Short mmCIF file of C-alpha atoms in Angstrom, two decimals:
data_model
loop_
_atom_site.label_atom_id
_atom_site.label_comp_id
_atom_site.label_asym_id
_atom_site.label_seq_id
_atom_site.Cartn_x
_atom_site.Cartn_y
_atom_site.Cartn_z
CA MET A 1 71.37 -71.82 5.65
CA HIS A 2 73.19 -71.43 2.35
CA SER A 3 72.95 -67.62 0.66
CA SER A 4 76.66 -67.22 3.02
CA HIS A 5 77.79 -69.61 0.79
CA LEU A 6 81.11 -67.98 -0.97
CA LEU A 7 83.91 -68.69 -2.99
CA LEU A 8 87.37 -68.63 -2.93
CA GLU A 9 87.75 -68.27 -6.26
CA GLU A 10 85.15 -64.55 -6.30
CA PRO A 11 86.99 -61.61 -4.98
CA ILE A 12 85.92 -61.81 -0.69
CA ARG A 13 85.45 -58.44 0.79
CA MET A 14 88.07 -58.43 3.47
CA ALA A 15 86.06 -56.80 6.50
CA SER A 16 83.83 -60.35 5.08
CA ILE A 17 86.13 -62.32 6.66
CA LEU A 18 86.53 -60.52 10.12
CA GLU A 19 82.18 -61.26 10.24
CA PRO A 20 81.82 -63.67 13.33
CA SER A 21 80.44 -67.31 12.13
CA LYS A 22 76.54 -68.94 12.73
CA ALA A 23 76.45 -71.18 14.96
CA SER A 24 75.30 -74.23 13.95
CA PHE A 25 74.14 -77.29 15.15
CA PHE A 26 76.88 -80.17 13.23
CA PRO A 27 80.14 -78.15 14.43
CA ALA A 28 80.81 -79.06 11.21
CA MET A 29 80.32 -81.56 8.20
CA THR A 30 84.27 -82.78 8.09
CA LYS A 31 84.18 -85.89 10.64
CA ILE A 32 86.98 -85.48 13.59
CA VAL A 33 88.86 -88.89 14.61
CA GLY A 34 90.36 -88.32 18.01
CA THR A 35 92.49 -90.89 19.76
CA LEU A 36 91.18 -91.81 23.82
CA GLY A 37 94.81 -92.12 25.71
CA PRO A 38 96.08 -91.11 29.24
CA LYS A 39 94.73 -87.81 28.72
CA SER A 40 91.94 -88.57 27.01
CA ARG A 41 89.96 -91.14 28.87
CA SER A 42 88.11 -90.66 31.39
CA VAL A 43 84.20 -89.68 30.66
CA ASP A 44 84.37 -86.33 31.56
CA VAL A 45 87.09 -85.37 28.75
CA ILE A 46 85.31 -87.72 26.53
CA SER A 47 82.03 -86.05 26.89
CA GLY A 48 83.67 -82.99 26.14
CA CYS A 49 85.03 -84.14 22.44
CA LEU A 50 82.07 -85.81 22.06
CA LYS A 51 80.21 -82.50 22.28
CA ALA A 52 83.23 -80.19 20.59
CA GLY A 53 82.62 -82.76 17.39
CA MET A 54 84.90 -85.62 17.74
CA SER A 55 82.53 -88.69 16.18
CA VAL A 56 85.37 -91.51 15.78
CA ALA A 57 87.36 -93.20 18.49
CA ARG A 58 90.72 -94.37 17.57
CA PHE A 59 92.59 -97.20 19.96
CA ASP A 60 95.63 -97.63 19.42
CA PHE A 61 97.41 -101.07 20.27
CA SER A 62 100.88 -99.38 20.29
CA TRP A 63 101.44 -98.72 23.20
CA GLY A 64 98.66 -99.91 26.47
CA ASP A 65 97.43 -104.01 26.74
CA THR A 66 93.60 -104.81 26.58
CA GLU A 67 92.59 -103.78 29.51
CA TYR A 68 93.41 -100.72 29.77
CA HIS A 69 91.68 -99.97 26.00
CA GLN A 70 88.67 -101.74 27.69
CA GLU A 71 88.32 -99.47 30.55
CA THR A 72 88.46 -96.60 28.17
CA LEU A 73 86.18 -98.18 26.03
CA GLU A 74 83.23 -97.96 28.57
CA ASN A 75 84.58 -94.73 29.53
CA LEU A 76 83.47 -93.95 25.51
CA LYS A 77 80.25 -95.93 26.15
CA ALA A 78 79.25 -93.56 29.28
CA ALA A 79 79.83 -90.54 27.43
CA VAL A 80 78.15 -91.21 24.56
CA LYS A 81 74.46 -92.56 26.78
CA ASN A 82 75.74 -89.06 28.57
CA THR A 83 75.72 -86.75 25.43
CA LYS A 84 73.45 -88.95 22.62
CA LYS A 85 76.41 -88.40 20.34
CA LEU A 86 76.75 -91.50 18.13
CA CYS A 87 80.35 -92.31 18.59
CA ALA A 88 82.57 -95.47 15.92
CA VAL A 89 85.74 -96.84 17.37
CA MET A 90 88.35 -97.73 15.43
CA LEU A 91 90.95 -99.99 16.34
CA ASP A 92 94.63 -99.10 15.09
CA THR A 93 97.32 -102.05 14.87
CA VAL A 94 100.79 -101.90 15.78
CA GLY A 95 101.99 -103.40 11.78
CA PRO A 96 105.14 -104.21 11.03
CA GLU A 97 106.76 -101.31 13.42
CA LEU A 98 110.43 -101.57 14.26
CA GLN A 99 111.39 -99.87 18.07
CA VAL A 100 114.21 -99.56 20.17
CA VAL A 101 114.10 -101.59 23.19
CA ASN A 102 114.53 -98.84 26.18
CA LYS A 103 113.96 -101.47 29.50
CA THR A 104 115.55 -99.10 32.02
CA GLU A 105 113.88 -96.39 31.11
CA LYS A 106 116.69 -93.99 31.18
CA SER A 107 116.86 -90.80 28.84
CA ILE A 108 119.76 -91.74 26.24
CA SER A 109 121.46 -88.50 24.49
CA LEU A 110 123.31 -89.13 21.17
CA LYS A 111 125.62 -86.65 19.95
CA ALA A 112 126.15 -85.68 16.69
CA ASP A 113 129.17 -87.65 15.02
CA ALA A 114 129.55 -90.51 16.64
CA SER A 115 128.27 -94.17 16.29
CA VAL A 116 125.68 -96.05 17.94
CA VAL A 117 125.14 -99.44 17.20
CA LEU A 118 121.10 -101.38 16.73
CA THR A 119 122.14 -104.83 17.43
CA PRO A 120 118.56 -107.28 17.57
CA ASP A 121 119.94 -108.36 20.92
CA GLN A 122 117.47 -107.53 23.82
CA GLY A 123 119.51 -108.43 26.66
CA GLN A 124 121.94 -105.90 26.16
CA GLU A 125 120.49 -102.26 27.30
CA ALA A 126 119.82 -99.20 25.72
CA SER A 127 123.01 -96.78 25.86
CA SER A 128 123.99 -93.70 23.54
CA GLU A 129 126.00 -96.59 22.30
CA VAL A 130 124.05 -99.57 21.80
CA LEU A 131 120.42 -99.23 20.79
CA PRO A 132 118.86 -102.93 21.35
CA ILE A 133 115.44 -103.23 18.46
CA ASN A 134 113.42 -105.63 18.19
CA PHE A 135 114.07 -107.52 14.86
CA TYR A 136 116.35 -109.92 13.43
CA GLY A 137 116.82 -108.79 9.95
CA LEU A 138 117.79 -105.04 9.65
CA PRO A 139 120.81 -105.94 8.32
CA LYS A 140 119.71 -107.83 5.29
CA SER A 141 117.11 -104.55 4.37
CA VAL A 142 119.35 -102.11 4.87
CA LYS A 143 123.17 -100.68 3.11
CA PRO A 144 125.27 -98.04 3.90
CA GLY A 145 124.49 -94.95 2.88
CA ASP A 146 120.54 -95.37 3.45
CA THR A 147 118.88 -93.66 6.19
CA ILE A 148 117.09 -94.27 9.91
CA PHE A 149 114.96 -92.32 12.06
CA ILE A 150 114.21 -93.02 15.29
CA GLY A 151 112.16 -91.10 17.00
CA GLN A 152 109.46 -90.87 20.06
CA TYR A 153 105.47 -90.84 19.36
CA LEU A 154 104.51 -89.96 16.06
CA PHE A 155 107.47 -88.25 13.64
CA THR A 156 107.65 -84.46 13.88
CA GLY A 157 111.11 -84.48 12.36
CA SER A 158 111.59 -81.84 15.31
CA GLU A 159 115.23 -82.11 16.34
CA THR A 160 114.87 -82.80 20.09
CA THR A 161 113.15 -85.87 20.57
CA SER A 162 114.52 -88.10 17.40
CA VAL A 163 117.57 -88.39 16.05
CA TRP A 164 118.66 -89.27 12.02
CA LEU A 165 121.22 -92.40 11.77
CA GLU A 166 123.25 -93.52 8.22
CA VAL A 167 123.98 -96.61 8.13
CA SER A 168 128.43 -96.31 8.24
CA GLN A 169 128.53 -100.35 7.89
CA VAL A 170 127.01 -103.85 8.45
CA LYS A 171 128.24 -106.16 10.50
CA GLY A 172 126.72 -109.85 10.88
CA ASP A 173 123.12 -109.19 12.68
CA ASP A 174 124.35 -105.64 13.67
CA VAL A 175 124.44 -102.37 11.93
CA ILE A 176 126.87 -99.32 12.75
CA CYS A 177 125.58 -96.00 12.06
CA VAL A 178 126.83 -92.53 12.35
CA ILE A 179 124.51 -90.30 14.31
CA LYS A 180 123.36 -87.17 12.47
CA ASN A 181 122.36 -84.81 14.99
CA SER A 182 122.13 -84.53 18.77
CA ALA A 183 118.71 -85.15 20.33
CA THR A 184 117.95 -86.98 23.65
CA LEU A 185 115.45 -90.20 23.56
CA THR A 186 113.07 -90.72 26.46
CA GLY A 187 110.64 -93.56 27.83
CA SER A 188 110.04 -97.37 26.77
CA LEU A 189 110.09 -97.60 23.99
CA PHE A 190 111.29 -95.58 20.55
CA THR A 191 109.20 -95.90 17.42
CA LEU A 192 112.10 -96.92 14.28
CA HIS A 193 111.83 -95.86 10.81
CA ALA A 194 114.87 -97.24 7.61
CA SER A 195 113.37 -94.64 4.65
CA GLN A 196 112.54 -96.05 1.44
CA ILE A 197 113.66 -99.48 2.28
CA ARG A 198 111.29 -102.28 2.38
CA ILE A 199 110.74 -104.46 5.67
CA ASP A 200 110.14 -108.21 5.47
CA LEU A 201 107.62 -108.28 7.96
CA PRO A 202 103.60 -109.23 7.42
CA THR A 203 101.28 -106.38 7.99
CA LEU A 204 98.62 -108.01 10.51
CA SER A 205 101.27 -109.11 13.11
CA ASP A 206 100.83 -112.24 15.23
CA LYS A 207 100.02 -109.59 18.15
CA ASP A 208 97.22 -107.52 15.43
CA LYS A 209 95.27 -110.84 14.59
CA GLU A 210 95.00 -111.48 19.10
CA VAL A 211 93.68 -108.01 19.86
CA ILE A 212 91.59 -107.90 17.26
CA SER A 213 89.82 -111.43 17.62
CA THR A 214 89.60 -111.15 21.44
CA TRP A 215 88.73 -107.32 21.65
CA GLY A 216 87.44 -106.85 18.43
CA VAL A 217 85.17 -109.49 18.48
CA GLN A 218 84.72 -108.43 21.87
CA ASN A 219 83.98 -104.92 21.03
CA LYS A 220 82.35 -104.93 17.50
CA ILE A 221 84.89 -102.70 15.88
CA ASP A 222 83.25 -100.12 13.14
CA PHE A 223 87.17 -99.92 11.86
CA LEU A 224 89.99 -101.20 11.54
CA SER A 225 93.06 -98.98 10.92
CA LEU A 226 95.39 -101.90 8.81
CA SER A 227 99.37 -99.62 9.78
CA TYR A 228 101.46 -99.62 7.26
CA THR A 229 99.31 -101.00 4.01
CA ARG A 230 102.15 -101.60 1.38
CA HIS A 231 99.79 -104.37 -1.25
CA ALA A 232 96.23 -104.52 -1.63
CA GLU A 233 97.29 -108.39 -0.99
CA ASP A 234 97.69 -106.97 2.45
CA VAL A 235 93.35 -105.78 2.86
CA ARG A 236 92.40 -108.80 0.75
CA GLN A 237 94.38 -111.14 3.42
CA THR A 238 92.85 -108.99 6.84
CA ARG A 239 89.67 -108.70 4.91
CA GLU A 240 89.52 -112.34 4.50
CA TYR A 241 90.82 -112.81 8.60
CA LEU A 242 88.53 -110.74 9.54
CA SER A 243 85.50 -112.98 7.92
CA LYS A 244 86.38 -115.48 9.94
CA LEU A 245 85.24 -113.51 13.19
CA GLY A 246 81.56 -113.28 14.17
CA ASP A 247 80.71 -109.62 13.38
CA LEU A 248 83.44 -108.20 11.74
CA TYR A 249 82.63 -109.36 8.55
CA GLN A 250 81.22 -105.73 8.69
CA THR A 251 84.30 -104.12 9.42
CA GLN A 252 85.72 -101.64 7.66
CA ILE A 253 89.42 -101.87 7.28
CA PHE A 254 91.28 -98.48 6.33
CA ALA A 255 94.14 -98.55 4.71
CA LYS A 256 96.89 -96.84 6.12
CA ILE A 257 99.33 -95.32 3.92
CA GLU A 258 102.98 -94.40 5.68
CA ASN A 259 105.63 -95.44 3.08
CA VAL A 260 106.95 -94.93 -0.69
CA GLU A 261 105.43 -98.55 -1.44
CA GLY A 262 101.67 -98.05 -0.24
CA LEU A 263 102.17 -94.77 -2.16
CA THR A 264 103.54 -97.84 -5.32
CA HIS A 265 100.81 -99.45 -5.26
CA PHE A 266 98.12 -96.86 -3.96
CA ASP A 267 95.39 -97.39 -7.25
CA GLU A 268 94.92 -100.69 -6.79
CA ILE A 269 94.79 -100.33 -2.96
CA LEU A 270 92.29 -98.12 -2.60
CA GLN A 271 89.81 -100.32 -5.12
CA GLU A 272 89.99 -102.85 -2.28
CA ALA A 273 90.46 -100.88 1.40
CA ASP A 274 87.49 -99.87 2.95
CA GLY A 275 88.99 -95.84 3.34
CA ILE A 276 92.71 -94.71 2.83
CA ILE A 277 94.44 -93.31 6.18
CA LEU A 278 97.71 -89.90 4.96
CA SER A 279 99.49 -91.06 7.38
CA ARG A 280 101.94 -88.15 6.36
CA GLY A 281 104.16 -88.90 10.28
CA ASN A 282 105.32 -91.66 8.25
CA LEU A 283 105.09 -90.17 4.98
CA GLY A 284 106.63 -87.37 6.11
CA ILE A 285 110.08 -89.25 6.73
CA ASP A 286 110.48 -91.59 3.43
CA LEU A 287 109.12 -88.87 1.01
CA PRO A 288 111.35 -85.88 -0.03
CA PRO A 289 109.09 -82.68 1.93
CA GLU A 290 108.35 -81.16 -1.22
CA LYS A 291 106.68 -83.86 -2.72
CA VAL A 292 103.77 -84.51 0.76
CA PHE A 293 101.40 -82.15 -0.79
CA LEU A 294 101.26 -84.07 -4.30
CA PHE A 295 100.63 -87.15 -2.61
CA GLN A 296 97.75 -85.43 -0.30
CA LYS A 297 95.90 -84.00 -3.17
CA ALA A 298 96.72 -86.74 -6.24
CA ALA A 299 95.45 -89.02 -3.21
CA LEU A 300 92.57 -87.04 -1.78
CA TYR A 301 92.03 -86.36 -5.21
CA LYS A 302 91.23 -90.42 -7.08
CA CYS A 303 89.07 -91.51 -3.09
CA ASN A 304 86.44 -88.88 -3.51
CA MET A 305 86.04 -89.93 -6.87
CA ALA A 306 86.05 -93.30 -5.67
CA GLY A 307 84.00 -92.39 -2.98
CA LYS A 308 85.79 -93.73 0.10
CA PRO A 309 86.46 -91.88 2.62
CA ALA A 310 89.91 -90.46 3.22
CA VAL A 311 90.85 -89.50 6.47
CA VAL A 312 94.58 -86.49 6.60
CA THR A 313 96.83 -87.40 9.83
CA ARG A 314 99.47 -85.25 11.48
CA VAL A 315 97.73 -81.79 11.33
CA VAL A 316 98.26 -79.51 14.62
CA ASP A 317 101.00 -81.02 16.64
CA SER A 318 101.98 -77.97 18.38
CA MET A 319 97.97 -78.40 19.95
CA THR A 320 99.96 -81.48 21.69
CA ASP A 321 101.70 -78.58 25.03
CA ASN A 322 100.20 -75.67 23.54
CA LEU A 323 96.13 -74.01 23.98
CA ARG A 324 96.48 -73.01 19.89
CA PRO A 325 97.71 -73.87 16.23
CA THR A 326 100.44 -72.34 14.31
CA ARG A 327 99.40 -70.77 11.43
CA ALA A 328 101.00 -73.12 9.02
CA GLU A 329 98.25 -75.74 11.10
CA ALA A 330 95.26 -74.08 10.63
CA THR A 331 95.69 -73.47 7.05
CA ASP A 332 97.20 -76.51 6.42
CA VAL A 333 93.24 -77.65 8.48
CA ALA A 334 91.46 -75.83 6.30
CA ASN A 335 93.53 -77.57 2.99
CA ALA A 336 92.76 -81.09 3.48
CA VAL A 337 88.80 -79.82 3.17
CA LEU A 338 89.60 -77.92 0.88
CA ASP A 339 91.86 -80.78 -0.71
CA GLY A 340 88.54 -82.88 0.20
CA SER A 341 89.57 -84.75 2.35
CA ASP A 342 86.25 -86.78 4.71
CA ALA A 343 88.05 -86.59 8.73
CA ILE A 344 91.05 -85.27 10.40
CA LEU A 345 92.95 -87.80 12.95
CA LEU A 346 94.41 -86.64 16.20
CA GLY A 347 97.23 -88.30 16.95
CA ALA A 348 98.82 -87.67 20.08
CA GLU A 349 96.84 -84.12 20.56
CA THR A 350 93.90 -86.19 21.98
CA LEU A 351 96.15 -88.99 23.50
CA ARG A 352 98.49 -86.87 25.45
CA GLY A 353 98.25 -83.24 24.37
CA LEU A 354 97.35 -81.19 26.72
CA TYR A 355 93.80 -79.82 25.30
CA PRO A 356 92.27 -82.57 24.10
CA VAL A 357 88.89 -80.32 24.36
CA GLU A 358 89.98 -77.35 22.74
CA THR A 359 91.86 -79.58 19.99
CA ILE A 360 88.76 -81.18 19.04
CA SER A 361 86.38 -77.52 18.93
CA ILE A 362 89.63 -74.88 16.85
CA VAL A 363 89.39 -78.23 14.39
CA GLY A 364 85.76 -78.32 13.67
CA LYS A 365 85.71 -74.45 13.19
CA ILE A 366 88.62 -74.69 10.94
CA CYS A 367 87.01 -77.37 8.79
CA ALA A 368 83.39 -75.36 8.63
CA GLU A 369 85.16 -72.45 7.95
CA ALA A 370 86.56 -74.06 4.84
CA GLU A 371 83.61 -76.44 4.25
CA LYS A 372 82.40 -72.46 3.98
CA VAL A 373 84.44 -71.50 0.68
CA PHE A 374 84.81 -75.26 -0.98
CA ASN A 375 83.86 -74.45 -4.34
CA GLN A 376 80.75 -77.64 -4.48
CA ASP A 377 79.80 -76.52 -7.92
CA LEU A 378 83.17 -77.42 -9.64
CA TYR A 379 83.88 -80.53 -7.29
CA PHE A 380 79.83 -81.77 -8.83
CA LYS A 381 80.96 -81.35 -12.42
CA LYS A 382 84.56 -83.06 -12.00
CA THR A 383 82.51 -85.70 -10.15
CA VAL A 384 80.10 -86.70 -12.81
CA LYS A 385 82.73 -86.31 -15.15
CA TYR A 386 84.99 -88.85 -13.39
CA VAL A 387 81.58 -91.51 -13.03
CA GLY A 388 81.10 -90.76 -16.99
CA GLU A 389 77.61 -92.37 -18.90
CA PRO A 390 76.01 -93.91 -18.49
CA MET A 391 75.48 -94.01 -14.87
CA SER A 392 74.68 -96.62 -12.41
CA HIS A 393 71.22 -96.81 -11.54
CA LEU A 394 72.15 -95.76 -8.12
CA GLU A 395 74.67 -93.50 -9.12
CA SER A 396 71.80 -91.48 -11.10
CA ILE A 397 70.14 -90.91 -8.07
CA ALA A 398 72.79 -90.04 -5.67
CA SER A 399 73.48 -86.77 -8.05
CA SER A 400 70.16 -86.30 -8.79
CA ALA A 401 70.08 -86.20 -5.27
CA VAL A 402 72.15 -84.03 -5.15
CA ARG A 403 72.02 -81.49 -8.01
CA ALA A 404 68.26 -80.56 -6.50
CA ALA A 405 68.78 -80.07 -3.29
CA ILE A 406 71.13 -76.91 -4.24
CA LYS A 407 68.65 -76.05 -7.10
CA VAL A 408 66.05 -75.82 -4.07
CA LYS A 409 68.42 -74.83 -1.39
CA ALA A 410 67.19 -77.35 0.41
CA SER A 411 68.60 -77.52 4.42
CA VAL A 412 68.81 -80.68 4.32
CA ILE A 413 69.17 -84.09 2.42
CA ILE A 414 67.02 -86.73 3.77
CA CYS A 415 67.72 -90.66 2.89
CA PHE A 416 66.73 -94.09 3.63
CA THR A 417 69.40 -96.69 3.59
CA SER A 418 69.56 -100.47 4.72
CA SER A 419 73.53 -101.14 3.93
CA GLY A 420 74.66 -96.96 4.08
CA ARG A 421 75.76 -97.54 0.28
CA ALA A 422 73.30 -95.17 -1.39
CA ALA A 423 74.16 -92.30 1.68
CA ARG A 424 77.35 -92.50 0.87
CA LEU A 425 77.32 -91.72 -2.93
CA ILE A 426 74.95 -89.47 -1.88
CA ALA A 427 77.84 -87.45 0.44
CA LYS A 428 80.26 -88.53 -2.46
CA TYR A 429 78.77 -85.01 -4.32
CA ARG A 430 80.04 -83.39 -2.01
CA PRO A 431 76.61 -81.35 -0.78
CA THR A 432 76.45 -78.18 0.48
CA MET A 433 74.18 -79.43 2.86
CA PRO A 434 74.04 -82.04 5.97
CA VAL A 435 72.68 -85.15 4.41
CA LEU A 436 70.70 -87.45 7.55
CA SER A 437 70.88 -90.20 6.87
CA VAL A 438 67.77 -92.73 7.97
CA VAL A 439 69.29 -96.54 8.64
CA ILE A 440 66.34 -98.81 8.08
CA PRO A 441 67.32 -102.28 10.48
CA ARG A 442 67.29 -105.36 8.18
CA LEU A 443 65.81 -108.26 10.25
CA LYS A 444 68.72 -111.10 9.49
CA THR A 445 68.53 -114.89 11.43
CA ASN A 446 71.49 -117.32 11.71
CA GLN A 447 68.97 -119.93 12.03
CA LEU A 448 68.82 -120.15 16.15
CA LYS A 449 68.32 -116.25 16.75
CA TRP A 450 67.27 -113.23 15.07
CA SER A 451 69.15 -110.23 15.29
CA PHE A 452 68.70 -106.59 13.70
CA SER A 453 71.93 -105.07 11.52
CA GLY A 454 71.46 -101.88 10.81
CA ALA A 455 73.91 -99.78 13.80
CA PHE A 456 77.16 -100.69 11.95
CA GLU A 457 75.83 -99.29 9.01
CA ALA A 458 74.96 -96.59 11.36
CA ARG A 459 78.18 -96.03 12.75
CA GLN A 460 80.39 -96.14 9.53
CA SER A 461 78.79 -92.66 8.73
CA LEU A 462 80.72 -91.37 11.21
CA ILE A 463 83.59 -91.17 9.24
CA VAL A 464 81.68 -89.93 5.42
CA ARG A 465 82.34 -85.84 5.54
CA GLY A 466 78.04 -84.46 5.69
CA LEU A 467 77.11 -87.94 6.62
CA PHE A 468 74.86 -88.04 9.50
CA PRO A 469 73.07 -91.46 10.99
CA MET A 470 70.46 -91.55 12.75
CA LEU A 471 69.11 -95.22 13.44
CA ALA A 472 65.19 -96.04 12.36
CA ASP A 473 62.42 -98.30 14.62
CA PRO A 474 62.70 -101.48 12.88
CA ARG A 475 58.97 -101.05 12.82
CA HIS A 476 58.86 -99.73 9.89
CA PRO A 477 60.25 -101.36 7.33
CA ALA A 478 62.41 -99.98 4.67
CA GLU A 479 59.94 -100.94 1.46
CA ALA A 480 56.73 -100.97 2.76
CA THR A 481 53.29 -99.34 1.96
CA ASN A 482 53.79 -95.17 2.06
CA ALA A 483 52.10 -94.91 5.50
CA THR A 484 54.65 -96.57 7.27
CA ASN A 485 57.64 -94.79 4.85
CA GLU A 486 55.80 -91.43 5.51
CA SER A 487 56.45 -92.19 9.35
CA VAL A 488 59.79 -92.84 9.26
CA LEU A 489 60.44 -89.74 7.22
CA LYS A 490 58.38 -87.72 9.98
CA VAL A 491 60.13 -89.28 12.86
CA ALA A 492 63.00 -87.88 10.33
CA LEU A 493 62.17 -84.90 9.99
CA ASP A 494 61.75 -84.83 13.57
CA HIS A 495 65.28 -84.92 14.92
CA GLY A 496 66.00 -82.44 12.36
CA LYS A 497 63.69 -79.85 13.46
CA ALA A 498 64.55 -80.58 17.23
CA SER A 499 68.60 -80.41 16.20
CA GLY A 500 67.64 -77.15 14.50
CA VAL A 501 68.24 -77.73 11.09
CA ILE A 502 65.25 -77.78 9.51
CA LYS A 503 63.32 -75.59 10.04
CA SER A 504 59.85 -74.31 8.77
CA HIS A 505 59.13 -73.20 5.62
CA ASP A 506 61.72 -75.25 4.92
CA ARG A 507 62.94 -76.80 1.88
CA VAL A 508 63.96 -80.91 2.15
CA VAL A 509 64.95 -83.28 -0.76
CA VAL A 510 63.93 -87.49 0.06
CA CYS A 511 66.35 -90.02 -1.04
CA GLN A 512 64.59 -93.83 -0.60
CA LYS A 513 63.21 -97.32 -2.07
CA VAL A 514 59.50 -97.06 -2.87
CA GLY A 515 59.40 -101.27 -4.05
CA ASP A 516 62.03 -101.75 -7.17
CA ALA A 517 61.94 -97.71 -7.80
CA SER A 518 64.39 -95.34 -6.20
CA VAL A 519 62.57 -91.95 -6.05
CA VAL A 520 63.95 -88.47 -5.20
CA LYS A 521 60.85 -85.80 -3.90
CA ILE A 522 61.01 -81.90 -2.60
CA ILE A 523 58.83 -81.48 0.16
CA GLU A 524 58.38 -78.01 1.47
CA LEU A 525 57.53 -78.19 5.36
CA GLU A 526 55.10 -75.71 6.68
CA ASP A 527 54.80 -74.57 9.82
#
């Protein structure tokens, strides 16, 4: 399986680039997060998305009500049943998002060099002279010369549907701006972004709390994507809030870094959060364009070394309307993989795009090609060096398992885990082969009823590069006599064989706990 591993640092025969790629069971090791919406909420389309390689479904609450999203989620559950493909659920909060309110939904055309007034008076009708906004504090936050950006959906910076404003004066509650480019805004809500300016609004709004405590609790969400994370304190407060909501104490918090403030406090946010989403749409407005790549590379490196999943957004915008990505976008997806991202997040492309299934499929293919030339050896050395010595017990087991698997050219690593931590540590070393993480459910009680843990842990590995979960039968405990362990192992091996990852005469590396000891063993399979 891995003899085809090329490295970009080695001379590649140009003709070999054109050789067709070998089909494999996993579309790619890099995961794909798809946002479900108007164009991707039927059972059929979601089934197509799952088959094409989506493993996390994102529900964006900046639009649509809870009933709408609940319907979509019921369809997702049906699609998971049909396709037998696991999928995790991510709730995306609105956060302190500033919006222009256009109740009549008439399109508004703005002409360069004219003036426009931003007012908190939502009773006024939106027009080319006045834009009502949902925030009273703007005059206190901005000063003449500041840049404000208004765009629909996601900021592409494409000049026909979004507009740049420069603040010319602040007058009472109103902010008067000069329009920098001609554009037409259409729809009911546009997002407003003030570049490099702190907006004094809570990171978790009351609306967000309401959605999390009702829809989130009811559906036991796996991930919460925290929009506009600015400080580690944002993550701490959110975690405290989740800990009081039943099962949601297990929900992982992914901090979305989308402005300069989040960038400045990146290190401490990374320590607190379970993962990071690099929201390049908004960041691209807060940062000069020539600095965006630098932030991406630095942030992904830090996430990789901390062993926390990193998700990159805004990669194939043009596929919202087209069947093929641009060359730059295709290269961008591959570079995100080579830089070390765990998952690619698709927003508008699947939410309202015309080709949700094709987009996921193409992104998956590009990821798979980039993974083939990912320099695992260099990455492994870097990570070991970063972790330093003495290594913790688990860290040394994980790195040894990966080293052994690469040396013996194992086709897969099987890891038994109950919290999912051991499997995530193995994935941190980016093995070239898939890691089957066999989650052993634990029986727990709250004095009233018994329940099994494990479903959260299994689904939460669906966002980590190279991790493929399966939930073991709880009747086979993780730490018992060898006989039962072997039977769980047999189930895992059979699953691997059925899915075509493991063939006879393959070598497999197994990482498991026996009693108090952690063991890494190499199995050679007979016929």
